[in-house]
PDB file of C-alpha atoms and ligand atoms in Angstrom:
ATOM      1  CA  MET A1188      26.746  14.942   8.071  1.00  0.00           C
ATOM      2  CA  LYS A1189      28.269  12.540  10.835  1.00  0.00           C
ATOM      3  CA  ALA A1190      29.408  15.971  12.770  1.00  0.00           C
ATOM      4  CA  ALA A1191      25.363  17.283  12.390  1.00  0.00           C
ATOM      5  CA  ILE A1192      24.508  13.908  14.122  1.00  0.00           C
ATOM      6  CA  GLU A1193      26.946  13.787  16.550  1.00  0.00           C
ATOM      7  CA  SER A1194      26.051  17.144  17.771  1.00  0.00           C
ATOM      8  CA  PHE A1195      22.492  16.633  17.659  1.00  0.00           C
ATOM      9  CA  ALA A1196      23.287  13.429  19.872  1.00  0.00           C
ATOM     10  CA  ALA A1197      25.296  15.633  22.106  1.00  0.00           C
ATOM     11  CA  LYS A1198      22.237  17.963  22.627  1.00  0.00           C
ATOM     12  CA  ILE A1199      19.870  15.580  23.702  1.00  0.00           C
ATOM     13  CA  ASN A1200      22.467  13.087  25.760  1.00  0.00           C
ATOM     14  CA  PHE A1201      21.957  10.218  23.333  1.00  0.00           C
ATOM     15  CA  PRO A1202      24.178   7.704  24.049  1.00  0.00           C
ATOM     16  CA  LEU A1203      25.688   7.282  20.710  1.00  0.00           C
ATOM     17  CA  ASP A1204      28.532   4.908  20.084  1.00  0.00           C
ATOM     18  CA  ASN A1205      29.079   4.483  16.573  1.00  0.00           C
ATOM     19  CA  ILE A1206      27.443   5.598  13.199  1.00  0.00           C
ATOM     20  CA  PHE A1207      26.949   2.803  10.179  1.00  0.00           C
ATOM     21  CA  VAL A1208      26.187   2.819   6.507  1.00  0.00           C
ATOM     22  CA  MET A1209      24.056  -0.088   5.426  1.00  0.00           C
ATOM     23  CA  ASP A1210      23.862  -0.934   1.592  1.00  0.00           C
ATOM     24  CA  GLY A1211      20.142  -1.246   1.625  1.00  0.00           C
ATOM     25  CA  SER A1212      20.149  -0.135  -1.978  1.00  0.00           C
ATOM     26  CA  LYS A1213      21.149  -3.933  -2.810  1.00  0.00           C
ATOM     27  CA  ARG A1214      18.260  -5.176  -1.765  1.00  0.00           C
ATOM     28  CA  SER A1215      15.346  -2.552  -1.944  1.00  0.00           C
ATOM     29  CA  ALA A1216      14.758   0.992  -2.833  1.00  0.00           C
ATOM     30  CA  LYS A1217      13.098   1.835   0.435  1.00  0.00           C
ATOM     31  CA  ALA A1218      14.838   4.354   2.699  1.00  0.00           C
ATOM     32  CA  ASN A1219      15.355   3.564   6.435  1.00  0.00           C
ATOM     33  CA  ALA A1220      17.246   4.344   9.923  1.00  0.00           C
ATOM     34  CA  PHE A1221      17.493   2.834  13.051  1.00  0.00           C
ATOM     35  CA  PHE A1222      19.584   2.266  15.883  1.00  0.00           C
ATOM     36  CA  SER A1223      20.419  -0.455  18.058  1.00  0.00           C
ATOM     37  CA  GLY A1224      21.970  -1.716  21.284  1.00  0.00           C
ATOM     38  CA  ILE A1225      21.251  -2.000  24.875  1.00  0.00           C
ATOM     39  CA  GLY A1226      22.203   0.512  27.503  1.00  0.00           C
ATOM     40  CA  LYS A1227      24.879   3.249  27.109  1.00  0.00           C
ATOM     41  CA  LYS A1228      26.060   2.193  23.236  1.00  0.00           C
ATOM     42  CA  LYS A1229      23.963   2.874  20.920  1.00  0.00           C
ATOM     43  CA  LYS A1230      24.994   2.583  17.129  1.00  0.00           C
ATOM     44  CA  ILE A1231      22.732   4.300  14.364  1.00  0.00           C
ATOM     45  CA  VAL A1232      22.151   2.767  11.093  1.00  0.00           C
ATOM     46  CA  LEU A1233      21.409   4.428   8.274  1.00  0.00           C
ATOM     47  CA  TYR A1234      20.518   3.549   4.843  1.00  0.00           C
ATOM     48  CA  ASP A1235      22.527   4.320   1.919  1.00  0.00           C
ATOM     49  CA  THR A1236      19.307   5.276   0.056  1.00  0.00           C
ATOM     50  CA  LEU A1237      17.986   7.733   2.768  1.00  0.00           C
ATOM     51  CA  ILE A1238      21.524   9.344   2.660  1.00  0.00           C
ATOM     52  CA  LYS A1239      21.279   9.553  -1.222  1.00  0.00           C
ATOM     53  CA  ASN A1240      17.874  11.240  -1.156  1.00  0.00           C
ATOM     54  CA  HIS A1241      17.887  13.287   1.858  1.00  0.00           C
ATOM     55  CA  SER A1242      19.739  16.670   2.995  1.00  0.00           C
ATOM     56  CA  THR A1243      21.918  16.187   6.550  1.00  0.00           C
ATOM     57  CA  GLU A1244      19.166  18.225   8.198  1.00  0.00           C
ATOM     58  CA  GLU A1245      16.101  15.790   6.579  1.00  0.00           C
ATOM     59  CA  LEU A1246      18.319  12.870   7.819  1.00  0.00           C
ATOM     60  CA  VAL A1247      19.047  14.413  11.286  1.00  0.00           C
ATOM     61  CA  ALA A1248      15.402  15.239  11.559  1.00  0.00           C
ATOM     62  CA  VAL A1249      14.507  11.524  11.041  1.00  0.00           C
ATOM     63  CA  LEU A1250      16.899  10.228  13.409  1.00  0.00           C
ATOM     64  CA  ALA A1251      15.590  12.780  15.953  1.00  0.00           C
ATOM     65  CA  HIS A1252      11.919  11.106  15.368  1.00  0.00           C
ATOM     66  CA  GLU A1253      13.622   7.682  15.948  1.00  0.00           C
ATOM     67  CA  VAL A1254      15.205   9.159  19.299  1.00  0.00           C
ATOM     68  CA  GLY A1255      11.868  10.289  20.135  1.00  0.00           C
ATOM     69  CA  HIS A1256      10.393   6.806  20.062  1.00  0.00           C
ATOM     70  CA  PHE A1257      13.566   5.890  22.422  1.00  0.00           C
ATOM     71  CA  LYS A1258      13.027   8.786  25.094  1.00  0.00           C
ATOM     72  CA  LYS A1259       9.388   8.354  25.202  1.00  0.00           C
ATOM     73  CA  LYS A1260       9.938   4.712  25.840  1.00  0.00           C
ATOM     74  CA  HIS A1261       8.154   3.901  23.197  1.00  0.00           C
ATOM     75  CA  ILE A1262      10.253   0.851  22.301  1.00  0.00           C
ATOM     76  CA  ILE A1263      10.276  -0.823  25.816  1.00  0.00           C
ATOM     77  CA  TRP A1264       6.455  -0.772  26.119  1.00  0.00           C
ATOM     78  CA  SER A1265       6.017  -1.997  22.435  1.00  0.00           C
ATOM     79  CA  TYR A1266       8.126  -5.215  23.781  1.00  0.00           C
ATOM     80  CA  LEU A1267       6.373  -5.296  26.773  1.00  0.00           C
ATOM     81  CA  LEU A1268       2.997  -5.134  24.977  1.00  0.00           C
ATOM     82  CA  SER A1269       3.922  -7.675  22.236  1.00  0.00           C
ATOM     83  CA  ILE A1270       5.204 -10.140  25.041  1.00  0.00           C
ATOM     84  CA  ILE A1271       1.869  -9.557  26.956  1.00  0.00           C
ATOM     85  CA  GLN A1272       0.180 -10.266  23.969  1.00  0.00           C
ATOM     86  CA  ILE A1273       1.874 -13.507  23.495  1.00  0.00           C
ATOM     87  CA  PHE A1274       1.029 -14.774  26.962  1.00  0.00           C
ATOM     88  CA  PHE A1275      -2.707 -13.817  26.365  1.00  0.00           C
ATOM     89  CA  THR A1276      -2.749 -15.675  23.234  1.00  0.00           C
ATOM     90  CA  LEU A1277      -0.799 -18.950  25.011  1.00  0.00           C
ATOM     91  CA  PHE A1278      -3.576 -18.517  27.636  1.00  0.00           C
ATOM     92  CA  ILE A1279      -6.410 -18.953  25.215  1.00  0.00           C
ATOM     93  CA  LEU A1280      -5.028 -21.660  23.600  1.00  0.00           C
ATOM     94  CA  SER A1281      -4.551 -23.418  26.792  1.00  0.00           C
ATOM     95  CA  LEU A1282      -8.151 -23.103  27.358  1.00  0.00           C
ATOM     96  CA  MET A1283      -9.249 -24.489  23.947  1.00  0.00           C
ATOM     97  CA  VAL A1284      -6.426 -27.332  23.198  1.00  0.00           C
ATOM     98  CA  PHE A1285      -7.414 -29.925  25.447  1.00  0.00           C
ATOM     99  CA  ASN A1286     -11.510 -29.251  25.492  1.00  0.00           C
ATOM    100  CA  LYS A1287     -13.315 -32.143  24.979  1.00  0.00           C
ATOM    101  CA  ASP A1288     -16.601 -30.388  24.171  1.00  0.00           C
ATOM    102  CA  LEU A1289     -14.972 -28.372  21.626  1.00  0.00           C
ATOM    103  CA  SER A1290     -13.951 -31.199  19.862  1.00  0.00           C
ATOM    104  CA  ILE A1291     -17.402 -32.786  20.126  1.00  0.00           C
ATOM    105  CA  ALA A1292     -18.842 -29.503  18.703  1.00  0.00           C
ATOM    106  CA  LEU A1293     -16.884 -29.707  15.524  1.00  0.00           C
ATOM    107  CA  GLY A1294     -17.697 -33.441  14.982  1.00  0.00           C
ATOM    108  CA  GLY A1295     -15.525 -35.718  16.782  1.00  0.00           C
ATOM    109  CA  SER A1296     -16.337 -38.421  18.996  1.00  0.00           C
ATOM    110  CA  LEU A1297     -13.496 -38.013  21.380  1.00  0.00           C
ATOM    111  CA  GLN A1298     -11.100 -35.009  22.632  1.00  0.00           C
ATOM    112  CA  ALA A1299      -8.709 -34.281  19.563  1.00  0.00           C
ATOM    113  CA  ILE A1300      -6.260 -31.883  19.731  1.00  0.00           C
ATOM    114  CA  HIS A1301      -6.120 -31.580  15.834  1.00  0.00           C
ATOM    115  CA  LEU A1302      -9.798 -30.570  15.635  1.00  0.00           C
ATOM    116  CA  ASN A1303      -9.047 -27.774  18.743  1.00  0.00           C
ATOM    117  CA  LEU A1304      -6.286 -26.123  17.153  1.00  0.00           C
ATOM    118  CA  LEU A1305      -8.480 -25.795  14.246  1.00  0.00           C
ATOM    119  CA  ALA A1306     -11.131 -24.461  16.518  1.00  0.00           C
ATOM    120  CA  PHE A1307      -8.866 -21.862  17.827  1.00  0.00           C
ATOM    121  CA  GLY A1308      -7.307 -20.635  14.508  1.00  0.00           C
ATOM    122  CA  ILE A1309     -11.129 -19.726  13.545  1.00  0.00           C
ATOM    123  CA  LEU A1310     -12.208 -18.394  17.050  1.00  0.00           C
ATOM    124  CA  PHE A1311      -8.996 -16.596  17.527  1.00  0.00           C
ATOM    125  CA  SER A1312      -8.918 -14.440  14.530  1.00  0.00           C
ATOM    126  CA  PRO A1313     -11.798 -12.005  15.837  1.00  0.00           C
ATOM    127  CA  ILE A1314      -9.569 -11.425  19.090  1.00  0.00           C
ATOM    128  CA  SER A1315      -6.518 -10.713  17.374  1.00  0.00           C
ATOM    129  CA  GLY A1316      -8.439  -8.281  15.275  1.00  0.00           C
ATOM    130  CA  ILE A1317      -9.493  -6.538  18.254  1.00  0.00           C
ATOM    131  CA  THR A1318      -5.695  -6.604  19.879  1.00  0.00           C
ATOM    132  CA  GLY A1319      -4.226  -5.765  16.621  1.00  0.00           C
ATOM    133  CA  LEU A1320      -6.636  -2.716  16.323  1.00  0.00           C
ATOM    134  CA  LEU A1321      -5.548  -1.585  19.752  1.00  0.00           C
ATOM    135  CA  MET A1322      -1.852  -2.018  18.998  1.00  0.00           C
ATOM    136  CA  SER A1323      -2.211   0.314  15.903  1.00  0.00           C
ATOM    137  CA  LEU A1324      -3.773   2.988  17.816  1.00  0.00           C
ATOM    138  CA  TYR A1325      -1.110   3.056  20.212  1.00  0.00           C
ATOM    139  CA  SER A1326       1.534   2.797  17.264  1.00  0.00           C
ATOM    140  CA  ARG A1327      -0.312   5.989  15.582  1.00  0.00           C
ATOM    141  CA  LYS A1328      -0.318   7.754  19.031  1.00  0.00           C
ATOM    142  CA  ASN A1329       3.524   7.111  19.451  1.00  0.00           C
ATOM    143  CA  GLU A1330       4.304   8.515  15.891  1.00  0.00           C
ATOM    144  CA  PHE A1331       2.900  11.464  16.587  1.00  0.00           C
ATOM    145  CA  GLU A1332       4.719  12.033  19.863  1.00  0.00           C
ATOM    146  CA  ALA A1333       7.955  10.989  18.167  1.00  0.00           C
ATOM    147  CA  ASP A1334       7.211  13.795  15.487  1.00  0.00           C
ATOM    148  CA  ALA A1335       6.233  16.127  18.272  1.00  0.00           C
ATOM    149  CA  TYR A1336       9.936  15.441  19.691  1.00  0.00           C
ATOM    150  CA  ALA A1337      11.543  15.817  16.334  1.00  0.00           C
ATOM    151  CA  ARG A1338      10.049  19.110  16.190  1.00  0.00           C
ATOM    152  CA  GLN A1339      10.712  20.372  19.696  1.00  0.00           C
ATOM    153  CA  THR A1340      14.206  19.219  19.776  1.00  0.00           C
ATOM    154  CA  TYR A1341      15.199  19.677  15.921  1.00  0.00           C
ATOM    155  CA  SER A1342      13.300  21.232  13.112  1.00  0.00           C
ATOM    156  CA  GLY A1343       9.969  20.706  12.190  1.00  0.00           C
ATOM    157  CA  LYS A1344      10.506  22.004   8.914  1.00  0.00           C
ATOM    158  CA  ALA A1345      13.396  19.397   8.044  1.00  0.00           C
ATOM    159  CA  LEU A1346      11.090  16.692   9.292  1.00  0.00           C
ATOM    160  CA  THR A1347       8.200  17.853   7.356  1.00  0.00           C
ATOM    161  CA  ASP A1348      10.607  17.807   4.085  1.00  0.00           C
ATOM    162  CA  ALA A1349      11.635  14.145   5.121  1.00  0.00           C
ATOM    163  CA  LEU A1350       8.375  12.728   5.151  1.00  0.00           C
ATOM    164  CA  LYS A1351       7.163  14.376   2.203  1.00  0.00           C
ATOM    165  CA  LYS A1352      10.228  12.467   0.549  1.00  0.00           C
ATOM    166  CA  LEU A1353       9.422   9.220   2.191  1.00  0.00           C
ATOM    167  CA  SER A1354       5.824   9.231   1.522  1.00  0.00           C
ATOM    168  CA  VAL A1355       6.642   9.838  -2.097  1.00  0.00           C
ATOM    169  CA  ASP A1356       9.213   7.040  -2.099  1.00  0.00           C
ATOM    170  CA  SER A1357       7.144   4.774  -0.286  1.00  0.00           C
ATOM    171  CA  LEU A1358       3.952   5.720  -3.020  1.00  0.00           C
ATOM    172  CA  SER A1359       1.832   5.892   0.071  1.00  0.00           C
ATOM    173  CA  ASN A1360      -1.695   7.149  -0.336  1.00  0.00           C
ATOM    174  CA  LEU A1361      -2.429  10.696   0.670  1.00  0.00           C
ATOM    175  CA  TYR A1362      -5.879  10.237   1.156  1.00  0.00           C
ATOM    176  CA  PRO A1363      -6.570   6.972   2.529  1.00  0.00           C
ATOM    177  CA  HIS A1364     -10.302   6.337   3.914  1.00  0.00           C
ATOM    178  CA  PRO A1365     -10.307   7.028   7.933  1.00  0.00           C
ATOM    179  CA  LEU A1366     -12.110   3.940   8.489  1.00  0.00           C
ATOM    180  CA  TYR A1367      -9.230   1.891   6.862  1.00  0.00           C
ATOM    181  CA  VAL A1368      -6.415   3.928   8.623  1.00  0.00           C
ATOM    182  CA  PHE A1369      -8.598   3.240  11.963  1.00  0.00           C
ATOM    183  CA  PHE A1370      -8.387  -0.494  11.819  1.00  0.00           C
ATOM    184  CA  ARG A1371      -5.125  -0.794   9.705  1.00  0.00           C
ATOM    185  CA  TYR A1372      -2.641   1.935   9.833  1.00  0.00           C
ATOM    186  CA  SER A1373       0.254   1.424  11.938  1.00  0.00           C
ATOM    187  CA  HIS A1374       1.400   5.341  11.011  1.00  0.00           C
ATOM    188  CA  PRO A1375      -0.854   8.023  10.742  1.00  0.00           C
ATOM    189  CA  PRO A1376      -1.658   9.060   7.022  1.00  0.00           C
ATOM    190  CA  LEU A1377       1.132  11.997   6.094  1.00  0.00           C
ATOM    191  CA  LEU A1378      -1.253  14.905   5.736  1.00  0.00           C
ATOM    192  CA  LYS A1379      -2.221  14.023   9.339  1.00  0.00           C
ATOM    193  CA  ARG A1380       1.374  14.243  10.570  1.00  0.00           C
ATOM    194  CA  LEU A1381       1.957  17.217   8.782  1.00  0.00           C
ATOM    195  CA  LYS A1382      -0.880  19.315  10.064  1.00  0.00           C
ATOM    196  CA  ALA A1383       0.151  17.773  13.941  1.00  0.00           C
ATOM    197  CA  ILE A1384       3.883  19.131  13.357  1.00  0.00           C
ATOM    198  CA  GLN A1385       2.709  22.476  12.595  1.00  0.00           C
ATOM    199  CA  SER A1386       0.283  22.809  15.450  1.00  0.00           C
ATOM    200  CA  VAL A1387       3.060  21.868  17.951  1.00  0.00           C
ATOM    201  CA  ARG A1388       4.824  24.860  20.047  1.00  0.00           C
TER     202      ARG A1388
HETATM  203 ZN1  LIG B 768       7.985   6.320  14.115  1.00  0.00          ZN
END
């Protein structure tokens, strides 16, 4: 398995430094894989649950998907977008927190920061609903791209098998309502992903 991972990393010029296995089974039955490290030394971490339930090909396909996020710059963009989101939130807060009119509208007789914080909590939820929706849209687009990357650089068949197993293990809904997916899902539903993998050349 180590050799398969290393040969894949070499093929796509991934700066692999080391591979670790994490005893994820001590905490949960969920299977996962990720890599960490900045610059030219990346560490790949595999959950023991992932190794136990998947063939070597499926495992490399899952890694290829994660590498796809890295190569397509999804990681750095998600990071930047969340920083922008934080600044935006703080900007809205700064407009509201010392606003006397807002305190009076909520029944105060003078400027009251605690009333304004309450107003912020109420009025910000529709805004965060919209930013959350945009982030989910962006995230789902990225998932399709990472799947396509794994299909192109490694194997669509192995990725398909791995996704099916992961979906069974996480008891995911095969037919979620499209509207619910639109508003809530950070990952596209399994059947959509499988169809997209098949259609990539
Ligand atoms: Zn992904």
